[in-house]
Short mmCIF file of C-alpha atoms in Angstrom, two decimals:
data_model
loop_
_atom_site.label_atom_id
_atom_site.label_comp_id
_atom_site.label_asym_id
_atom_site.label_seq_id
_atom_site.Cartn_x
_atom_site.Cartn_y
_atom_site.Cartn_z
CA MET C 1107 104.89 187.41 281.01
CA SER C 1108 102.37 188.30 283.68
CA TRP C 1109 101.10 185.08 285.24
CA GLY C 1110 104.07 183.06 283.94
CA ILE C 1111 106.09 184.00 287.02
CA LEU C 1112 103.42 182.57 289.29
CA ARG C 1113 103.20 179.43 287.18
CA ASP C 1114 107.00 178.94 287.40
CA LEU C 1115 106.92 179.62 291.15
CA LEU C 1116 104.19 177.03 291.70
CA SER C 1117 106.03 174.40 289.62
CA GLY C 1118 109.16 175.08 291.68
CA VAL C 1119 107.23 174.67 294.93
CA ASN C 1120 105.68 171.41 293.76
CA LYS C 1121 109.04 169.61 293.94
CA TYR C 1122 109.40 170.15 297.71
CA SER C 1123 105.79 169.67 298.78
CA THR C 1124 104.04 166.83 300.55
CA GLY C 1125 101.23 164.94 298.78
CA VAL C 1126 98.61 167.33 300.14
CA GLY C 1127 100.84 170.25 299.12
CA LYS C 1128 100.86 168.97 295.55
CA ILE C 1129 97.06 168.82 295.57
CA TRP C 1130 97.07 172.43 296.84
CA VAL C 1131 99.33 173.51 293.94
CA ALA C 1132 97.02 171.74 291.47
CA VAL C 1133 93.92 173.41 292.95
CA VAL C 1134 95.54 176.86 292.88
CA PHE C 1135 96.78 176.40 289.35
CA MET C 1136 93.75 174.77 287.73
CA LEU C 1137 90.79 175.95 289.74
CA ARG C 1138 91.95 179.46 290.58
CA LEU C 1139 94.65 180.81 288.26
CA LEU C 1140 93.33 179.20 285.09
CA VAL C 1141 89.71 180.11 285.88
CA TYR C 1142 90.82 183.68 286.58
CA VAL C 1143 92.73 184.07 283.32
CA ALA C 1144 90.36 182.11 281.08
CA ALA C 1145 87.00 183.25 282.40
CA ALA C 1146 86.79 185.71 285.26
CA GLU C 1147 88.97 188.45 283.73
CA ASN C 1148 86.61 188.79 280.76
CA ILE C 1149 83.51 189.07 282.91
CA TRP C 1150 84.86 192.09 284.76
CA LYS C 1151 86.61 193.57 281.70
CA TYR C 1152 83.98 196.19 280.83
CA GLU C 1153 82.52 196.62 284.31
CA ARG C 1154 82.94 200.39 284.22
CA ASP C 1155 81.62 200.87 280.68
CA GLU C 1156 78.58 198.73 281.34
CA PHE C 1157 77.77 200.35 284.69
CA GLU C 1158 74.78 202.61 283.99
CA CYS C 1159 72.94 205.11 286.13
CA ASN C 1160 69.53 206.54 285.37
CA ILE C 1161 70.82 210.10 285.09
CA LYS C 1162 72.53 212.36 282.59
CA GLN C 1163 74.35 214.45 285.21
CA PRO C 1164 78.06 214.31 284.32
CA GLY C 1165 80.17 212.74 287.04
CA CYS C 1166 77.31 210.99 288.81
CA GLU C 1167 78.14 207.58 287.32
CA ASN C 1168 81.83 207.96 288.13
CA VAL C 1169 81.13 208.84 291.72
CA CYS C 1170 78.55 206.09 292.23
CA PHE C 1171 80.79 203.44 290.66
CA ASP C 1172 83.65 204.50 292.90
CA HIS C 1173 81.38 204.39 295.95
CA PHE C 1174 80.04 200.87 295.26
CA PHE C 1175 83.33 199.34 294.05
CA PRO C 1176 86.23 200.90 295.99
CA VAL C 1177 88.48 198.06 294.80
CA SER C 1178 87.16 195.86 292.01
CA HIS C 1179 86.48 192.15 292.75
CA ILE C 1180 88.84 191.08 290.00
CA ARG C 1181 91.74 193.10 291.40
CA LEU C 1182 91.20 191.68 294.88
CA TRP C 1183 91.10 188.21 293.33
CA ALA C 1184 94.44 188.82 291.53
CA LEU C 1185 96.06 190.20 294.71
CA GLN C 1186 94.78 187.18 296.66
CA LEU C 1187 96.33 184.75 294.14
CA ILE C 1188 99.67 186.54 294.31
CA MET C 1189 99.77 186.85 298.11
CA VAL C 1190 98.69 183.24 298.66
CA SER C 1191 101.41 181.86 296.36
CA THR C 1192 104.25 183.97 297.77
CA PRO C 1193 104.89 182.19 301.15
CA SER C 1194 106.06 179.14 299.16
CA LEU C 1195 109.15 181.18 298.27
CA LEU C 1196 110.35 180.72 301.86
CA VAL C 1197 110.55 176.95 301.30
CA ILE C 1198 112.38 177.37 297.98
CA PHE C 1199 114.90 179.76 299.56
CA HIS C 1200 115.55 177.38 302.46
CA VAL C 1201 116.11 174.36 300.19
CA ALA C 1202 118.49 176.38 298.00
CA TYR C 1203 120.35 177.51 301.15
CA ARG C 1204 120.75 173.86 302.21
CA GLU C 1205 122.03 172.82 298.76
CA ASN C 1206 124.47 175.71 298.79
CA ARG C 1207 125.84 174.74 302.21
CA GLU C 1208 126.42 171.18 300.99
CA LYS C 1209 128.22 172.47 297.92
CA HIS C 1210 130.54 174.73 299.93
CA HIS C 1211 131.34 172.10 302.52
CA ASN C 1212 131.81 169.53 299.74
CA GLN C 1213 130.11 166.90 301.86
CA LYS C 1214 126.65 165.56 302.41
CA LEU C 1215 125.16 167.49 305.34
CA TYR C 1216 121.58 166.38 304.80
CA ARG C 1217 120.06 163.04 303.79
CA ASN C 1218 118.15 164.97 301.14
CA PRO C 1219 118.15 168.80 301.00
CA GLY C 1220 114.52 168.79 299.88
CA GLU C 1221 113.32 166.50 302.70
CA ILE C 1222 111.02 168.22 305.15
CA ASP C 1223 112.74 167.88 308.52
CA GLY C 1224 114.44 170.07 311.09
CA GLY C 1225 114.63 173.73 310.06
CA LEU C 1226 112.86 173.11 306.75
CA LEU C 1227 109.87 171.70 308.66
CA CYS C 1228 109.58 174.98 310.59
CA THR C 1229 109.83 177.00 307.39
CA TYR C 1230 107.22 174.80 305.73
CA LEU C 1231 104.82 175.13 308.68
CA ILE C 1232 105.31 178.92 308.74
CA SER C 1233 104.55 179.11 305.01
CA LEU C 1234 101.35 177.08 305.59
CA ILE C 1235 100.27 179.42 308.39
CA LEU C 1236 100.96 182.47 306.21
CA LYS C 1237 99.05 181.02 303.25
CA THR C 1238 96.02 180.25 305.43
CA GLY C 1239 96.26 183.68 307.04
CA PHE C 1240 96.25 185.47 303.68
CA GLU C 1241 93.29 183.41 302.44
CA ILE C 1242 91.24 184.30 305.52
CA VAL C 1243 92.24 187.99 305.35
CA PHE C 1244 91.11 188.27 301.73
CA LEU C 1245 87.84 186.43 302.36
CA VAL C 1246 87.07 188.77 305.25
CA LEU C 1247 88.03 191.76 303.07
CA PHE C 1248 85.66 190.61 300.32
CA TYR C 1249 82.88 190.12 302.87
CA LYS C 1250 83.39 193.50 304.54
CA LEU C 1251 83.80 195.53 301.35
CA TYR C 1252 80.77 194.15 299.57
CA ASN C 1253 78.41 193.32 302.47
CA GLY C 1254 78.53 189.60 301.85
CA PHE C 1255 79.17 187.85 298.57
CA LYS C 1256 76.04 189.02 296.76
CA ILE C 1257 76.04 191.35 293.78
CA PRO C 1258 72.70 193.13 293.36
CA HIS C 1259 71.30 194.15 289.97
CA LEU C 1260 70.32 197.57 291.19
CA MET C 1261 72.00 199.98 293.60
CA LYS C 1262 70.65 203.33 294.74
CA CYS C 1263 73.08 206.22 294.86
CA ASP C 1264 72.69 209.80 296.14
CA ILE C 1265 76.24 211.17 296.36
CA ARG C 1266 77.09 214.62 295.01
CA PRO C 1267 76.90 215.55 292.11
CA CYS C 1268 73.92 213.21 291.67
CA PRO C 1269 71.00 215.59 292.18
CA SER C 1270 68.83 212.99 293.99
CA THR C 1271 68.71 209.24 294.62
CA VAL C 1272 69.45 207.59 291.28
CA ASP C 1273 69.17 203.97 290.19
CA CYS C 1274 72.44 202.42 289.05
CA TYR C 1275 72.57 199.07 287.24
CA ILE C 1276 75.43 196.60 287.36
CA SER C 1277 76.16 194.47 284.31
CA LYS C 1278 76.33 190.62 284.48
CA ALA C 1279 75.39 190.60 288.15
CA THR C 1280 74.42 186.90 288.25
CA GLU C 1281 77.52 185.73 286.36
CA LYS C 1282 79.74 187.79 288.67
CA MET C 1283 78.00 186.34 291.71
CA ILE C 1284 78.51 182.75 290.47
CA PHE C 1285 82.22 183.34 289.97
CA LEU C 1286 82.47 185.08 293.32
CA TYR C 1287 80.97 182.01 295.01
CA PHE C 1288 83.40 179.88 293.02
CA LEU C 1289 86.26 182.02 294.34
CA VAL C 1290 85.01 181.67 297.91
CA GLY C 1291 84.56 177.91 297.47
CA THR C 1292 88.09 177.36 296.13
CA SER C 1293 89.56 179.61 298.87
CA CYS C 1294 87.80 177.51 301.53
CA LEU C 1295 89.05 174.32 299.84
CA CYS C 1296 92.61 175.69 299.91
CA ILE C 1297 92.23 176.62 303.61
CA ILE C 1298 91.07 173.07 304.38
CA LEU C 1299 94.00 171.60 302.39
CA ASN C 1300 96.49 173.84 304.23
CA LEU C 1301 95.06 172.90 307.64
CA THR C 1302 95.09 169.19 306.69
CA GLU C 1303 98.71 169.42 305.59
CA PHE C 1304 99.63 171.29 308.79
CA SER C 1305 97.98 168.65 311.01
CA TYR C 1306 99.52 165.82 308.99
CA LEU C 1307 103.05 167.24 309.34
CA ILE C 1308 102.67 167.94 313.07
CA PHE C 1309 101.28 164.42 313.65
CA LYS C 1310 103.96 162.73 311.52
CA TYR C 1311 106.89 164.45 313.22
CA SER C 1312 105.48 164.13 316.72
CA LEU C 1313 105.14 160.40 316.08
CA LYS C 1314 108.71 160.26 314.76
CA CYS C 1315 110.04 162.07 317.87
CA PHE C 1316 108.03 159.84 320.18
CA LEU C 1317 109.23 156.62 318.50
CA LYS C 1318 112.84 157.82 318.56
CA ARG C 1319 112.64 158.61 322.26
CA TYR C 1320 110.90 155.28 322.96
CA THR C 1321 113.56 153.22 321.14
CA LYS C 1322 116.31 155.20 322.93
CA GLU C 1323 114.75 154.46 326.32
CA GLN C 1324 114.43 150.77 325.38
CA GLN C 1325 118.14 150.65 324.59
CA MET H 1033 109.51 192.91 273.49
CA ASP H 1034 107.88 193.49 276.85
CA TRP H 1035 108.54 192.94 280.55
CA GLY H 1036 109.66 189.41 279.65
CA ALA H 1037 112.86 190.86 278.17
CA LEU H 1038 113.65 192.56 281.49
CA HIS H 1039 112.98 189.26 283.22
CA THR H 1040 115.57 187.55 280.97
CA ILE H 1041 118.22 190.22 281.52
CA LEU H 1042 117.83 190.45 285.28
CA GLY H 1043 117.62 186.68 285.65
CA GLY H 1044 121.21 186.52 284.42
CA VAL H 1045 122.35 189.09 287.02
CA ASN H 1046 120.60 187.09 289.75
CA LYS H 1047 123.38 184.49 289.83
CA HIS H 1048 125.98 187.05 290.88
CA SER H 1049 123.88 188.89 293.47
CA THR H 1050 123.98 188.67 297.24
CA SER H 1051 121.06 187.01 299.05
CA ILE H 1052 119.50 190.40 299.78
CA GLY H 1053 119.88 191.23 296.09
CA LYS H 1054 117.94 188.08 295.22
CA ILE H 1055 115.17 189.01 297.61
CA TRP H 1056 115.07 192.49 296.04
CA LEU H 1057 114.74 190.93 292.60
CA THR H 1058 111.89 188.69 293.77
CA VAL H 1059 110.04 191.66 295.29
CA LEU H 1060 110.60 193.64 292.08
CA PHE H 1061 109.16 190.94 289.84
CA ILE H 1062 106.32 189.65 291.95
CA PHE H 1063 105.11 192.73 293.82
CA ARG H 1064 105.86 195.46 291.31
CA ILE H 1065 106.08 194.30 287.71
CA MET H 1066 103.46 191.59 288.09
CA ILE H 1067 101.04 193.88 289.97
CA LEU H 1068 101.61 196.57 287.34
CA VAL H 1069 100.85 194.26 284.43
CA VAL H 1070 98.06 192.22 286.00
CA ALA H 1071 96.15 194.79 288.00
CA ALA H 1072 97.28 198.41 287.78
CA GLU H 1073 97.20 198.62 283.98
CA ARG H 1074 93.53 197.58 284.01
CA VAL H 1075 92.62 200.13 286.66
CA TRP H 1076 94.22 202.99 284.69
CA GLY H 1077 93.14 201.56 281.33
CA ASP H 1078 90.03 203.71 280.95
CA GLU H 1079 91.34 206.79 282.73
CA GLN H 1080 90.82 209.24 279.90
CA ASP H 1081 87.61 207.73 278.52
CA ASP H 1082 85.94 207.91 281.88
CA PHE H 1083 87.32 211.28 282.90
CA VAL H 1084 84.11 213.30 282.79
CA CYS H 1085 83.68 217.09 283.05
CA ASN H 1086 80.40 218.85 283.68
CA THR H 1087 80.48 220.82 280.44
CA LEU H 1088 79.67 220.34 276.77
CA GLN H 1089 82.44 222.72 275.65
CA PRO H 1090 84.63 220.80 273.14
CA GLY H 1091 88.26 220.59 274.20
CA CYS H 1092 87.60 221.42 277.84
CA ARG H 1093 87.78 217.78 278.96
CA ASN H 1094 91.04 217.19 277.06
CA VAL H 1095 92.69 220.29 278.46
CA CYS H 1096 91.61 219.55 282.03
CA TYR H 1097 92.78 215.93 281.82
CA ASP H 1098 96.15 217.06 280.53
CA HIS H 1099 96.38 219.68 283.30
CA PHE H 1100 95.69 217.23 286.13
CA PHE H 1101 97.65 214.25 284.73
CA PRO H 1102 100.79 215.53 282.96
CA ILE H 1103 102.20 211.99 283.13
CA SER H 1104 99.90 209.13 284.01
CA HIS H 1105 100.74 207.11 287.16
CA ILE H 1106 101.06 203.97 285.12
CA ARG H 1107 103.65 205.47 282.80
CA LEU H 1108 105.64 206.88 285.72
CA TRP H 1109 105.70 203.44 287.34
CA ALA H 1110 106.84 201.79 284.13
CA LEU H 1111 109.65 204.34 283.83
CA GLN H 1112 110.56 203.87 287.49
CA LEU H 1113 110.79 200.10 287.09
CA ILE H 1114 112.97 200.42 284.00
CA PHE H 1115 115.32 202.97 285.57
CA VAL H 1116 115.58 201.01 288.79
CA SER H 1117 116.43 197.80 286.91
CA THR H 1118 119.01 199.41 284.62
CA PRO H 1119 121.94 199.67 287.10
CA ALA H 1120 121.94 195.86 287.27
CA LEU H 1121 123.14 195.99 283.66
CA LEU H 1122 126.42 197.49 284.94
CA VAL H 1123 127.01 194.30 286.90
CA ALA H 1124 125.98 192.14 283.92
CA MET H 1125 128.43 194.01 281.67
CA HIS H 1126 131.28 193.71 284.18
CA VAL H 1127 130.66 189.97 284.56
CA ALA H 1128 130.54 189.58 280.76
CA TYR H 1129 133.86 191.47 280.48
CA ARG H 1130 135.52 189.21 283.08
CA ARG H 1131 134.20 186.11 281.35
CA HIS H 1132 135.55 187.42 278.05
CA GLU H 1133 139.00 187.95 279.61
CA LYS H 1134 139.01 184.44 281.13
CA LYS H 1135 137.98 182.93 277.79
CA ARG H 1136 140.82 184.84 276.10
CA GLN H 1137 143.31 183.49 278.69
CA PHE H 1138 141.95 179.96 278.23
CA ARG H 1139 142.27 180.14 274.45
CA LYS H 1140 145.87 181.45 274.74
CA GLY H 1141 146.65 178.34 276.80
CA ASP H 1142 147.65 180.33 279.88
CA GLN H 1143 149.13 178.11 282.65
CA LYS H 1144 147.46 180.23 285.33
CA CYS H 1145 143.99 179.51 283.97
CA GLU H 1146 142.38 176.86 286.16
CA TYR H 1147 139.36 176.06 283.96
CA LYS H 1148 138.92 172.82 282.11
CA ASP H 1149 136.76 174.14 279.28
CA ILE H 1150 134.83 177.13 277.94
CA GLU H 1151 131.56 175.83 279.41
CA GLU H 1152 133.01 176.01 282.92
CA ILE H 1153 133.89 179.68 282.37
CA ARG H 1154 130.38 180.35 281.10
CA ARG H 1155 128.83 178.67 284.14
CA GLN H 1156 131.15 180.15 286.74
CA ARG H 1157 129.79 182.50 289.38
CA PHE H 1158 132.09 185.38 290.28
CA ARG H 1159 132.45 186.46 293.89
CA ILE H 1160 131.70 190.08 294.68
CA GLU H 1161 135.18 191.37 295.38
CA GLY H 1162 137.73 193.68 293.81
CA SER H 1163 136.47 195.78 290.93
CA LEU H 1164 133.18 193.82 290.78
CA TRP H 1165 132.50 194.98 294.35
CA TRP H 1166 132.80 198.61 293.24
CA THR H 1167 130.52 198.03 290.23
CA TYR H 1168 127.95 196.21 292.34
CA THR H 1169 127.97 198.85 295.07
CA SER H 1170 127.63 201.67 292.52
CA SER H 1171 124.66 199.88 290.94
CA ILE H 1172 122.91 199.68 294.33
CA PHE H 1173 123.67 203.35 294.93
CA PHE H 1174 122.15 204.36 291.57
CA ARG H 1175 119.10 202.18 292.27
CA LEU H 1176 118.55 204.04 295.53
CA ILE H 1177 118.87 207.41 293.81
CA PHE H 1178 116.39 206.48 291.08
CA GLU H 1179 113.83 205.11 293.56
CA ALA H 1180 114.04 208.26 295.69
CA VAL H 1181 113.79 210.58 292.66
CA PHE H 1182 110.70 208.85 291.30
CA MET H 1183 108.97 208.76 294.67
CA TYR H 1184 109.61 212.47 295.05
CA ALA H 1185 108.40 213.13 291.48
CA PHE H 1186 105.16 211.29 292.31
CA TYR H 1187 104.64 213.25 295.48
CA PHE H 1188 105.43 216.56 293.80
CA MET H 1189 103.29 216.03 290.69
CA TYR H 1190 100.18 214.72 292.39
CA ASP H 1191 100.32 216.62 295.71
CA GLY H 1192 100.59 213.48 297.79
CA PHE H 1193 99.47 209.96 297.01
CA ARG H 1194 95.71 210.40 297.13
CA MET H 1195 93.52 210.50 294.03
CA PRO H 1196 90.63 212.93 294.55
CA ARG H 1197 87.18 212.16 293.20
CA LEU H 1198 86.46 215.67 292.02
CA MET H 1199 88.79 218.22 290.49
CA LYS H 1200 87.86 221.78 289.62
CA CYS H 1201 89.24 223.04 286.33
CA SER H 1202 89.24 226.51 284.79
CA ALA H 1203 91.79 226.15 281.99
CA TRP H 1204 90.93 227.65 278.58
CA PRO H 1205 88.65 226.77 276.64
CA CYS H 1206 86.50 225.79 279.66
CA PRO H 1207 84.00 228.69 280.01
CA ASN H 1208 84.32 228.88 283.82
CA THR H 1209 85.29 226.60 286.73
CA VAL H 1210 83.95 223.17 285.80
CA ASP H 1211 83.71 220.03 287.92
CA CYS H 1212 85.72 217.12 286.54
CA PHE H 1213 85.32 213.61 287.88
CA VAL H 1214 88.06 211.00 287.87
CA SER H 1215 87.21 207.36 287.27
CA ARG H 1216 87.91 204.80 290.04
CA PRO H 1217 89.66 207.22 292.43
CA THR H 1218 89.54 204.90 295.46
CA GLU H 1219 90.97 201.91 293.58
CA LYS H 1220 93.69 204.14 292.15
CA THR H 1221 94.56 205.48 295.61
CA VAL H 1222 94.78 201.90 296.96
CA PHE H 1223 97.17 200.83 294.20
CA THR H 1224 99.23 204.02 294.48
CA ILE H 1225 99.74 203.43 298.20
CA PHE H 1226 100.57 199.76 297.50
CA MET H 1227 103.21 200.66 294.91
CA ILE H 1228 104.70 203.35 297.15
CA ALA H 1229 104.87 200.86 300.05
CA VAL H 1230 106.66 198.28 297.90
CA SER H 1231 109.06 200.99 296.62
CA THR H 1232 109.87 201.80 300.26
CA ILE H 1233 110.52 198.12 300.98
CA CYS H 1234 112.84 197.99 297.96
CA ILE H 1235 114.69 201.08 299.20
CA LEU H 1236 115.15 199.45 302.62
CA LEU H 1237 116.42 196.23 300.98
CA ASN H 1238 118.93 198.25 298.93
CA VAL H 1239 120.13 200.11 302.03
CA ALA H 1240 120.52 196.78 303.89
CA GLU H 1241 122.47 195.33 300.95
CA LEU H 1242 124.73 198.39 300.85
CA CYS H 1243 125.44 198.10 304.60
CA TYR H 1244 126.12 194.37 304.20
CA LEU H 1245 128.61 194.96 301.37
CA LEU H 1246 130.40 197.76 303.26
CA THR H 1247 130.64 195.62 306.40
CA LYS H 1248 132.03 192.69 304.39
CA PHE H 1249 134.58 195.02 302.73
CA PHE H 1250 135.88 196.44 306.02
CA LEU H 1251 135.98 193.02 307.68
CA ARG H 1252 137.98 191.62 304.79
CA ARG H 1253 140.44 194.53 304.94
CA SER H 1254 140.95 194.19 308.69
CA ARG H 1255 141.42 190.42 308.30
CA LYS H 1256 144.02 190.96 305.56
CA ALA H 1257 145.81 193.58 307.70
CA GLY H 1258 145.78 191.15 310.63
CA ASN H 1259 147.13 188.25 308.53
CA SER H 1260 149.93 190.30 306.92
CA LYS H 1261 151.34 191.17 310.42
CA GLN H 1262 151.70 187.46 311.35
CA GLN H 1263 154.57 185.31 310.07
CA PRO H 1264 153.63 183.07 307.14
CA ASN H 1265 153.64 179.42 308.30
CA HIS H 1266 151.67 176.26 307.75
CA GLU H 1267 149.28 176.97 310.66
CA ASN H 1268 148.53 180.35 309.19
CA LYS H 1269 147.63 178.79 305.85
CA GLU H 1270 145.20 176.48 307.63
CA GLU H 1271 143.70 179.46 309.45
CA THR H 1272 143.33 181.37 306.19
CA LYS H 1273 141.59 178.37 304.66
CA GLN H 1274 139.26 178.15 307.65
CA ASN H 1275 138.54 181.91 307.38
CA GLU H 1276 137.69 181.48 303.72
CA MET H 1277 135.37 178.61 304.57
CA ASN H 1278 133.67 180.77 307.18
CA GLU H 1279 133.23 183.51 304.59
CA LEU H 1280 131.73 181.04 302.18
CA ILE H 1281 129.31 179.83 304.85
CA SER H 1282 128.22 183.38 305.59
CA ASP H 1283 127.67 183.97 301.85
CA SER H 1284 126.02 180.63 301.41
CA CYS H 1285 122.75 181.94 300.09
CA GLN H 1286 124.44 183.20 296.97
CA ASN H 1287 123.34 180.33 294.78
CA THR H 1288 119.70 180.54 295.75
CA VAL H 1289 117.51 179.37 292.94
CA ILE H 1290 114.34 181.30 292.82
CA GLY H 1291 111.29 179.54 291.42
CA PHE H 1292 111.43 181.10 287.97
CA SER H 1293 114.11 180.28 285.48
CA SER H 1294 117.13 182.55 285.29
#
């Protein structure tokens, strides 16, 4: 049940997207969601069990793990996927509202309820801005929480009840780092796609307005 | 049988909800159930294994864990989500009862019945008025009560919403006051605050929906009282039709199709 909702949401969004929007849905679905479920989840599955500190003092490992990983990478990744997909609901709601209005008036109010013009254009642009905003927020959060996108093999910890500075070792550090870079890469790709789509829509509808005004003046 | 079953049940209720009700349902599924299944369950997955006490005394760790976590956060949330979703079943049952009555009328060959076939009855969306209004409003009221009760239970059981790193325990058979360390306290605090925040949003949505339904009810009553004073004539019928159209326009989000199947 878990990621099925997101999958259904993305398929629903696909119907009302531009060409670039459809590429965005494909990237999110294949390169982010699928990679998360099929690969990344398993890498971080035993992160706590495999985190080892060179000390027998009870509680030291717990405290050091909590200090180095306040929120796990994999949880942030999951939250990012959910938050980035949610603004598309605005577009779905707006299209459904249009279809409903047509049904109640029993006449065709719009050329096509799913066509991106007028109010739906504003909603679409707002959803693009929100998506880009969330992507940037999460990238900054990742960067701030973990001092960049590196995962070291060894971390030194001296928080109570650790009696002195102890060495703590993180499991699969290189593999985690590779997937983290993959996450950052796909996020940046999605940001670029969103900005491209935004510019394309603004350009297209400015041109439309300009041509309409020009032909009116000619007449 | 898992959260998918709840998804199926509530998806059916979705058709007969107001627009605020549909937003509430979306928030419930995406920001609560999905977060619970995808993230929170993993964070609390190893809570007992990694609950460590600074003692070798057998049984001390078990007793201390039980003392500090009488009911795990994750179980409380699951219960909260189930209780909060259950009042929607009242609406589903009422709608099913109405459908059953209409089907009975149709089969008897009642002249008053305006449906062409059974399928139309099955597909029909009932407006929230009359006895369905009372059922729907009661379901929102119960939802609010359950949300508030669970939030209070959380606050009362865990002395706020923060998960401490270190807890001191002196329950028998621990020989004296021992230090016990919780696993992932910061991550747990973050998710607790997230879930509480989304619960608050859901409470606000329910309050907004309740106000909307009450306003609609009083407006309808005053309109009916106004119409009954006037003399019935053709112009009045036109006005009534126009009023109904206006009502439909203001309820026009009621067939919103959310991305997932209902």
